[in-house]
mmCIF file of C-alpha atoms in Angstrom:
data_model
loop_
_atom_site.group_PDB
_atom_site.id
_atom_site.type_symbol
_atom_site.label_atom_id
_atom_site.label_comp_id
_atom_site.label_asym_id
_atom_site.label_seq_id
_atom_site.Cartn_x
_atom_site.Cartn_y
_atom_site.Cartn_z
ATOM 1 C CA MET W 1221 -4.483 -41.639 -42.840
ATOM 2 C CA SER W 1222 -1.809 -41.822 -40.118
ATOM 3 C CA ALA W 1223 -1.602 -38.007 -40.164
ATOM 4 C CA GLU W 1224 -4.918 -37.895 -38.335
ATOM 5 C CA ARG W 1225 -3.674 -39.958 -35.410
ATOM 6 C CA PHE W 1226 -1.396 -37.358 -33.805
ATOM 7 C CA PRO W 1227 -2.389 -33.818 -34.814
ATOM 8 C CA ASP W 1228 -0.150 -32.370 -32.071
ATOM 9 C CA LEU W 1229 3.365 -33.689 -32.690
ATOM 10 C CA SER W 1230 4.817 -31.700 -29.804
ATOM 11 C CA ARG W 1231 2.446 -33.533 -27.477
ATOM 12 C CA LEU W 1232 3.468 -36.883 -28.987
ATOM 13 C CA GLU W 1233 7.138 -36.015 -28.492
ATOM 14 C CA ARG W 1234 6.607 -35.025 -24.847
ATOM 15 C CA HIS W 1235 4.574 -38.162 -24.195
ATOM 16 C CA ILE W 1236 7.312 -40.472 -25.514
ATOM 17 C CA VAL W 1237 10.109 -38.562 -23.772
ATOM 18 C CA GLU W 1238 8.277 -38.711 -20.437
ATOM 19 C CA TRP W 1239 7.533 -42.420 -20.985
ATOM 20 C CA LEU W 1240 11.226 -43.083 -21.651
ATOM 21 C CA ARG W 1241 12.267 -41.332 -18.454
ATOM 22 C CA ARG W 1242 9.640 -43.105 -16.395
ATOM 23 C CA THR W 1243 10.392 -46.548 -17.804
ATOM 24 C CA VAL W 1244 14.143 -46.219 -17.342
ATOM 25 C CA ASN W 1245 13.712 -44.799 -13.852
ATOM 26 C CA ASP W 1246 11.378 -47.650 -12.872
ATOM 27 C CA ALA W 1247 14.108 -50.089 -13.919
ATOM 28 C CA LYS W 1248 16.632 -48.234 -11.709
ATOM 29 C CA ALA W 1249 18.708 -47.587 -14.814
ATOM 30 C CA CYS W 1250 20.524 -44.400 -15.817
ATOM 31 C CA GLY W 1251 19.872 -44.042 -19.537
ATOM 32 C CA CYS W 1252 19.641 -45.873 -22.865
ATOM 33 C CA VAL W 1253 21.861 -47.349 -25.550
ATOM 34 C CA LEU W 1254 20.672 -48.004 -29.096
ATOM 35 C CA GLY W 1255 21.971 -48.914 -32.511
ATOM 36 C CA LEU W 1256 22.132 -46.106 -35.065
ATOM 37 C CA SER W 1257 21.659 -47.655 -38.492
ATOM 38 C CA GLY W 1258 21.321 -44.620 -40.734
ATOM 39 C CA GLY W 1259 17.590 -45.262 -41.146
ATOM 40 C CA ILE W 1260 14.618 -43.184 -40.081
ATOM 41 C CA ASP W 1261 13.442 -45.296 -37.130
ATOM 42 C CA SER W 1262 16.753 -45.278 -35.272
ATOM 43 C CA ALA W 1263 17.199 -41.588 -36.111
ATOM 44 C CA VAL W 1264 13.866 -40.706 -34.480
ATOM 45 C CA VAL W 1265 14.493 -42.864 -31.406
ATOM 46 C CA SER W 1266 17.979 -41.389 -30.973
ATOM 47 C CA VAL W 1267 16.633 -37.839 -30.863
ATOM 48 C CA LEU W 1268 13.905 -38.831 -28.412
ATOM 49 C CA CYS W 1269 16.433 -40.570 -26.158
ATOM 50 C CA GLN W 1270 18.693 -37.533 -26.232
ATOM 51 C CA ARG W 1271 15.790 -35.311 -25.210
ATOM 52 C CA ALA W 1272 14.927 -37.728 -22.421
ATOM 53 C CA PHE W 1273 18.423 -38.361 -21.050
ATOM 54 C CA GLY W 1274 20.840 -35.755 -22.424
ATOM 55 C CA GLU W 1275 24.357 -37.162 -22.187
ATOM 56 C CA ASP W 1276 23.110 -40.323 -20.464
ATOM 57 C CA MET W 1277 22.524 -42.104 -23.757
ATOM 58 C CA LEU W 1278 24.745 -43.791 -26.295
ATOM 59 C CA THR W 1279 24.275 -44.385 -29.995
ATOM 60 C CA VAL W 1280 26.282 -47.216 -31.513
ATOM 61 C CA ILE W 1281 27.142 -47.448 -35.201
ATOM 62 C CA MET W 1282 27.723 -51.130 -35.970
ATOM 63 C CA PRO W 1283 28.761 -51.708 -39.592
ATOM 64 C CA CYS W 1284 28.700 -55.346 -40.645
ATOM 65 C CA HIS W 1285 29.501 -55.373 -44.344
ATOM 66 C CA SER W 1286 27.037 -52.477 -44.461
ATOM 67 C CA THR W 1287 26.526 -50.048 -47.307
ATOM 68 C CA PRO W 1288 28.732 -46.939 -46.968
ATOM 69 C CA ASP W 1289 25.689 -44.689 -47.412
ATOM 70 C CA ASP W 1290 23.987 -46.115 -44.315
ATOM 71 C CA GLU W 1291 27.042 -45.547 -42.154
ATOM 72 C CA ALA W 1292 27.447 -42.054 -43.596
ATOM 73 C CA ASP W 1293 23.827 -41.228 -42.710
ATOM 74 C CA ALA W 1294 24.347 -42.526 -39.171
ATOM 75 C CA ALA W 1295 27.476 -40.413 -38.826
ATOM 76 C CA ARG W 1296 25.556 -37.418 -40.171
ATOM 77 C CA MET W 1297 22.999 -37.822 -37.392
ATOM 78 C CA VAL W 1298 25.771 -37.946 -34.785
ATOM 79 C CA GLU W 1299 27.337 -34.800 -36.169
ATOM 80 C CA LEU W 1300 24.057 -32.917 -36.489
ATOM 81 C CA PHE W 1301 22.648 -33.764 -33.047
ATOM 82 C CA ARG W 1302 25.952 -34.313 -31.210
ATOM 83 C CA PHE W 1303 24.948 -37.693 -29.834
ATOM 84 C CA PRO W 1304 27.335 -39.558 -27.549
ATOM 85 C CA SER W 1305 28.406 -42.256 -29.994
ATOM 86 C CA ILE W 1306 30.878 -45.041 -30.680
ATOM 87 C CA ARG W 1307 31.579 -47.248 -33.696
ATOM 88 C CA VAL W 1308 31.951 -51.016 -33.386
ATOM 89 C CA ASP W 1309 32.748 -52.831 -36.636
ATOM 90 C CA LEU W 1310 31.231 -56.311 -36.538
ATOM 91 C CA SER W 1311 32.323 -57.420 -40.016
ATOM 92 C CA ALA W 1312 35.219 -59.634 -38.913
ATOM 93 C CA ILE W 1313 33.148 -61.257 -36.143
ATOM 94 C CA TYR W 1314 30.354 -61.933 -38.624
ATOM 95 C CA ASP W 1315 32.814 -63.517 -41.064
ATOM 96 C CA THR W 1316 34.164 -65.827 -38.367
ATOM 97 C CA VAL W 1317 30.725 -66.960 -37.210
ATOM 98 C CA SER W 1318 29.207 -67.344 -40.680
ATOM 99 C CA ASN W 1319 32.234 -69.215 -42.041
ATOM 100 C CA SER W 1320 32.104 -71.592 -39.074
ATOM 101 C CA LEU W 1321 28.376 -72.275 -39.522
ATOM 102 C CA SER W 1322 27.946 -72.301 -43.303
ATOM 103 C CA GLN W 1323 28.829 -75.956 -43.867
ATOM 104 C CA TYR W 1324 26.356 -77.104 -41.217
ATOM 105 C CA LEU W 1325 23.261 -75.150 -42.241
ATOM 106 C CA GLY W 1326 20.187 -76.926 -43.542
ATOM 107 C CA THR W 1327 18.360 -76.234 -46.783
ATOM 108 C CA HIS W 1328 15.558 -74.065 -45.352
ATOM 109 C CA SER W 1329 16.509 -70.392 -45.906
ATOM 110 C CA PRO W 1330 20.253 -70.730 -45.218
ATOM 111 C CA GLU W 1331 20.943 -67.273 -46.679
ATOM 112 C CA LEU W 1332 18.463 -65.643 -44.302
ATOM 113 C CA ALA W 1333 19.873 -67.631 -41.385
ATOM 114 C CA LEU W 1334 23.307 -66.185 -42.120
ATOM 115 C CA ALA W 1335 21.946 -62.670 -42.666
ATOM 116 C CA ASN W 1336 20.189 -62.764 -39.296
ATOM 117 C CA ILE W 1337 23.528 -63.256 -37.563
ATOM 118 C CA LYS W 1338 24.088 -59.532 -38.120
ATOM 119 C CA PRO W 1339 21.226 -58.194 -35.951
ATOM 120 C CA ARG W 1340 21.994 -60.828 -33.324
ATOM 121 C CA LEU W 1341 25.607 -59.690 -33.106
ATOM 122 C CA ARG W 1342 24.329 -56.132 -32.727
ATOM 123 C CA MET W 1343 22.059 -57.249 -29.889
ATOM 124 C CA ILE W 1344 25.020 -58.808 -28.047
ATOM 125 C CA THR W 1345 27.028 -55.623 -28.545
ATOM 126 C CA LEU W 1346 24.282 -53.334 -27.262
ATOM 127 C CA TYR W 1347 23.606 -55.423 -24.158
ATOM 128 C CA SER W 1348 27.290 -55.539 -23.273
ATOM 129 C CA LEU W 1349 27.544 -51.762 -23.544
ATOM 130 C CA ALA W 1350 24.259 -51.246 -21.674
ATOM 131 C CA GLN W 1351 25.159 -53.506 -18.767
ATOM 132 C CA SER W 1352 28.500 -51.797 -18.283
ATOM 133 C CA ARG W 1353 26.741 -48.404 -17.981
ATOM 134 C CA ASN W 1354 23.529 -49.386 -16.180
ATOM 135 C CA TYR W 1355 21.575 -48.414 -19.303
ATOM 136 C CA LEU W 1356 18.615 -50.132 -20.943
ATOM 137 C CA VAL W 1357 18.700 -51.246 -24.577
ATOM 138 C CA CYS W 1358 16.258 -49.134 -26.555
ATOM 139 C CA GLY W 1359 14.622 -50.712 -29.601
ATOM 140 C CA THR W 1360 13.634 -48.931 -32.795
ATOM 141 C CA GLY W 1361 10.829 -51.167 -34.076
ATOM 142 C CA ASN W 1362 7.595 -49.532 -35.221
ATOM 143 C CA LYS W 1363 3.991 -50.790 -35.128
ATOM 144 C CA VAL W 1364 4.049 -52.178 -38.671
ATOM 145 C CA GLU W 1365 7.195 -54.222 -38.059
ATOM 146 C CA LEU W 1366 5.822 -55.571 -34.798
ATOM 147 C CA THR W 1367 2.472 -56.471 -36.384
ATOM 148 C CA VAL W 1368 3.859 -58.459 -39.312
ATOM 149 C CA GLY W 1369 6.910 -59.827 -37.518
ATOM 150 C CA TYR W 1370 9.389 -57.954 -39.666
ATOM 151 C CA PHE W 1371 12.229 -58.215 -37.162
ATOM 152 C CA THR W 1372 14.803 -60.744 -36.064
ATOM 153 C CA LYS W 1373 13.991 -62.750 -32.964
ATOM 154 C CA TYR W 1374 16.731 -62.130 -30.390
ATOM 155 C CA GLY W 1375 18.218 -59.625 -32.824
ATOM 156 C CA ASP W 1376 16.704 -56.185 -33.304
ATOM 157 C CA ALA W 1377 13.790 -57.472 -31.196
ATOM 158 C CA GLY W 1378 16.167 -58.207 -28.314
ATOM 159 C CA VAL W 1379 15.564 -54.952 -26.448
ATOM 160 C CA ASP W 1380 14.242 -53.592 -23.151
ATOM 161 C CA LEU W 1381 11.795 -50.973 -24.410
ATOM 162 C CA LEU W 1382 10.157 -49.839 -27.661
ATOM 163 C CA PRO W 1383 9.315 -46.122 -27.643
ATOM 164 C CA ILE W 1384 7.904 -46.004 -31.197
ATOM 165 C CA GLY W 1385 6.330 -49.464 -31.139
ATOM 166 C CA ASP W 1386 2.832 -47.964 -31.385
ATOM 167 C CA LEU W 1387 3.660 -45.653 -34.313
ATOM 168 C CA LEU W 1388 2.894 -46.513 -37.924
ATOM 169 C CA LYS W 1389 5.542 -45.755 -40.540
ATOM 170 C CA GLY W 1390 3.702 -42.605 -41.602
ATOM 171 C CA ASP W 1391 3.648 -41.447 -37.982
ATOM 172 C CA VAL W 1392 7.395 -41.975 -37.750
ATOM 173 C CA ARG W 1393 7.991 -39.954 -40.917
ATOM 174 C CA ARG W 1394 5.903 -37.043 -39.642
ATOM 175 C CA LEU W 1395 7.644 -37.107 -36.289
ATOM 176 C CA ALA W 1396 11.025 -37.244 -38.021
ATOM 177 C CA ARG W 1397 10.268 -34.073 -39.967
ATOM 178 C CA TYR W 1398 9.096 -32.368 -36.771
ATOM 179 C CA LEU W 1399 12.327 -33.360 -34.992
ATOM 180 C CA GLY W 1400 14.493 -31.935 -37.771
ATOM 181 C CA ILE W 1401 15.927 -35.164 -39.125
ATOM 182 C CA PRO W 1402 17.489 -34.682 -42.587
ATOM 183 C CA ALA W 1403 15.209 -35.347 -45.550
ATOM 184 C CA GLN W 1404 17.816 -37.667 -47.041
ATOM 185 C CA ILE W 1405 17.272 -40.088 -44.158
ATOM 186 C CA ILE W 1406 13.491 -39.668 -44.072
ATOM 187 C CA ASP W 1407 13.001 -40.244 -47.784
ATOM 188 C CA LYS W 1408 15.392 -43.115 -48.522
ATOM 189 C CA PRO W 1409 13.887 -46.613 -48.937
ATOM 190 C CA PRO W 1410 13.683 -48.358 -45.544
ATOM 191 C CA SER W 1411 16.074 -51.289 -45.260
ATOM 192 C CA ALA W 1412 17.172 -53.729 -42.576
ATOM 193 C CA GLY W 1413 20.594 -53.770 -44.229
ATOM 194 C CA LEU W 1414 20.800 -57.562 -44.244
ATOM 195 C CA TRP W 1415 22.289 -57.761 -47.758
ATOM 196 C CA SER W 1416 23.200 -55.449 -50.599
ATOM 197 C CA GLY W 1417 20.179 -53.873 -52.266
ATOM 198 C CA GLN W 1418 17.711 -55.210 -49.693
ATOM 199 C CA THR W 1419 14.700 -53.034 -48.874
ATOM 200 C CA ASP W 1420 11.814 -53.637 -46.482
ATOM 201 C CA GLU W 1421 9.106 -53.073 -49.072
ATOM 202 C CA GLY W 1422 10.881 -55.145 -51.705
ATOM 203 C CA GLU W 1423 11.222 -58.079 -49.334
ATOM 204 C CA MET W 1424 7.650 -57.877 -48.019
ATOM 205 C CA GLY W 1425 6.088 -57.222 -51.415
ATOM 206 C CA VAL W 1426 3.804 -54.457 -50.091
ATOM 207 C CA THR W 1427 4.367 -50.811 -49.239
ATOM 208 C CA TYR W 1428 4.413 -49.230 -45.796
ATOM 209 C CA GLU W 1429 1.616 -46.935 -46.923
ATOM 210 C CA GLU W 1430 -0.577 -49.955 -47.678
ATOM 211 C CA LEU W 1431 0.358 -51.586 -44.380
ATOM 212 C CA ASP W 1432 -0.281 -48.403 -42.378
ATOM 213 C CA SER W 1433 -3.720 -48.060 -43.914
ATOM 214 C CA PHE W 1434 -4.693 -51.689 -43.339
ATOM 215 C CA ILE W 1435 -3.458 -51.835 -39.744
ATOM 216 C CA LEU W 1436 -5.241 -48.600 -38.898
ATOM 217 C CA SER W 1437 -8.535 -49.192 -40.720
ATOM 218 C CA GLY W 1438 -8.711 -52.877 -41.617
ATOM 219 C CA LYS W 1439 -9.202 -51.838 -45.232
ATOM 220 C CA GLY W 1440 -6.955 -52.768 -48.122
ATOM 221 C CA SER W 1441 -6.482 -55.015 -51.123
ATOM 222 C CA GLU W 1442 -6.791 -58.754 -50.784
ATOM 223 C CA LYS W 1443 -3.020 -58.999 -51.301
ATOM 224 C CA VAL W 1444 -2.316 -56.706 -48.346
ATOM 225 C CA ARG W 1445 -4.955 -58.372 -46.171
ATOM 226 C CA ALA W 1446 -3.540 -61.835 -46.883
ATOM 227 C CA PHE W 1447 0.037 -60.692 -46.257
ATOM 228 C CA VAL W 1448 -0.717 -59.057 -42.907
ATOM 229 C CA ASN W 1449 -2.868 -61.896 -41.600
ATOM 230 C CA GLU W 1450 -0.424 -64.586 -42.688
ATOM 231 C CA ALA W 1451 2.656 -62.711 -41.487
ATOM 232 C CA ASN W 1452 1.053 -61.900 -38.142
ATOM 233 C CA ALA W 1453 0.099 -65.529 -37.527
ATOM 234 C CA ARG W 1454 3.455 -66.869 -38.681
ATOM 235 C CA SER W 1455 5.388 -64.486 -36.420
ATOM 236 C CA GLU W 1456 3.229 -64.846 -33.291
ATOM 237 C CA HIS W 1457 6.005 -66.751 -31.520
ATOM 238 C CA LYS W 1458 8.279 -63.709 -31.902
ATOM 239 C CA ARG W 1459 5.970 -61.566 -29.785
ATOM 240 C CA LYS W 1460 5.666 -64.009 -26.871
ATOM 241 C CA VAL W 1461 8.003 -65.289 -24.201
ATOM 242 C CA PRO W 1462 9.044 -68.916 -24.738
ATOM 243 C CA PRO W 1463 6.290 -71.337 -23.671
ATOM 244 C CA VAL W 1464 6.952 -73.441 -20.593
ATOM 245 C CA CYS W 1465 5.831 -77.057 -20.431
ATOM 246 C CA ASP W 1466 3.350 -77.304 -17.552
ATOM 247 C CA THR W 1467 3.972 -80.397 -15.430
ATOM 248 C CA THR W 1468 1.236 -79.644 -12.856
ATOM 249 C CA GLY W 1469 -0.485 -82.831 -11.774
ATOM 250 C CA LEU W 1470 2.189 -85.262 -12.910
#
């Protein structure tokens, strides 16, 4: 169903590239920095940023007890497209923070609280690198993730711009093939890499194909409908700036 949204992929590519240039220029910045995870979303955004900014972009590989295959796929993208790139290993920093916090965590999802340290450390890393270069931090979230809140607040959502934030997962896959991204990266199960064996679809309990279809058409099984509506409502705070207590009239 998503294939019908953008019949001209070259036009979609040009549109995003021009939007990236315009947005960065409006911010008086010089380029973009982004994390390269080895997954399809960051692969697509990296190619688009390179086409927008040439050498004025930086991809950052940030292993944090990550699977070797993910890092290998990220390195493959760097080699294939010749991205400006650096590697920052966050494993030791994660160990220090998680070991310091573990004894103080409550009983509500302590494992997830520790896992979410990883994307938040990556956010800190990217902003430090961006500020030192007058770059913006480019996010890799897609429309499905934004809709259901499948991202870490002040982690992978801590970014300045989202070039594929209006693309469904199927759109991203089609664009990836058009851009020449290796099939191995396109076809592997999407994962946030929070723990060993974790996959997006396994954690959510529904497939991206089902989510694409429901978000686009409003049609789907009761399971998918309930998941999207509940997840969207539960994650609404992630998509808004923090509320401010209004003291007018006191």
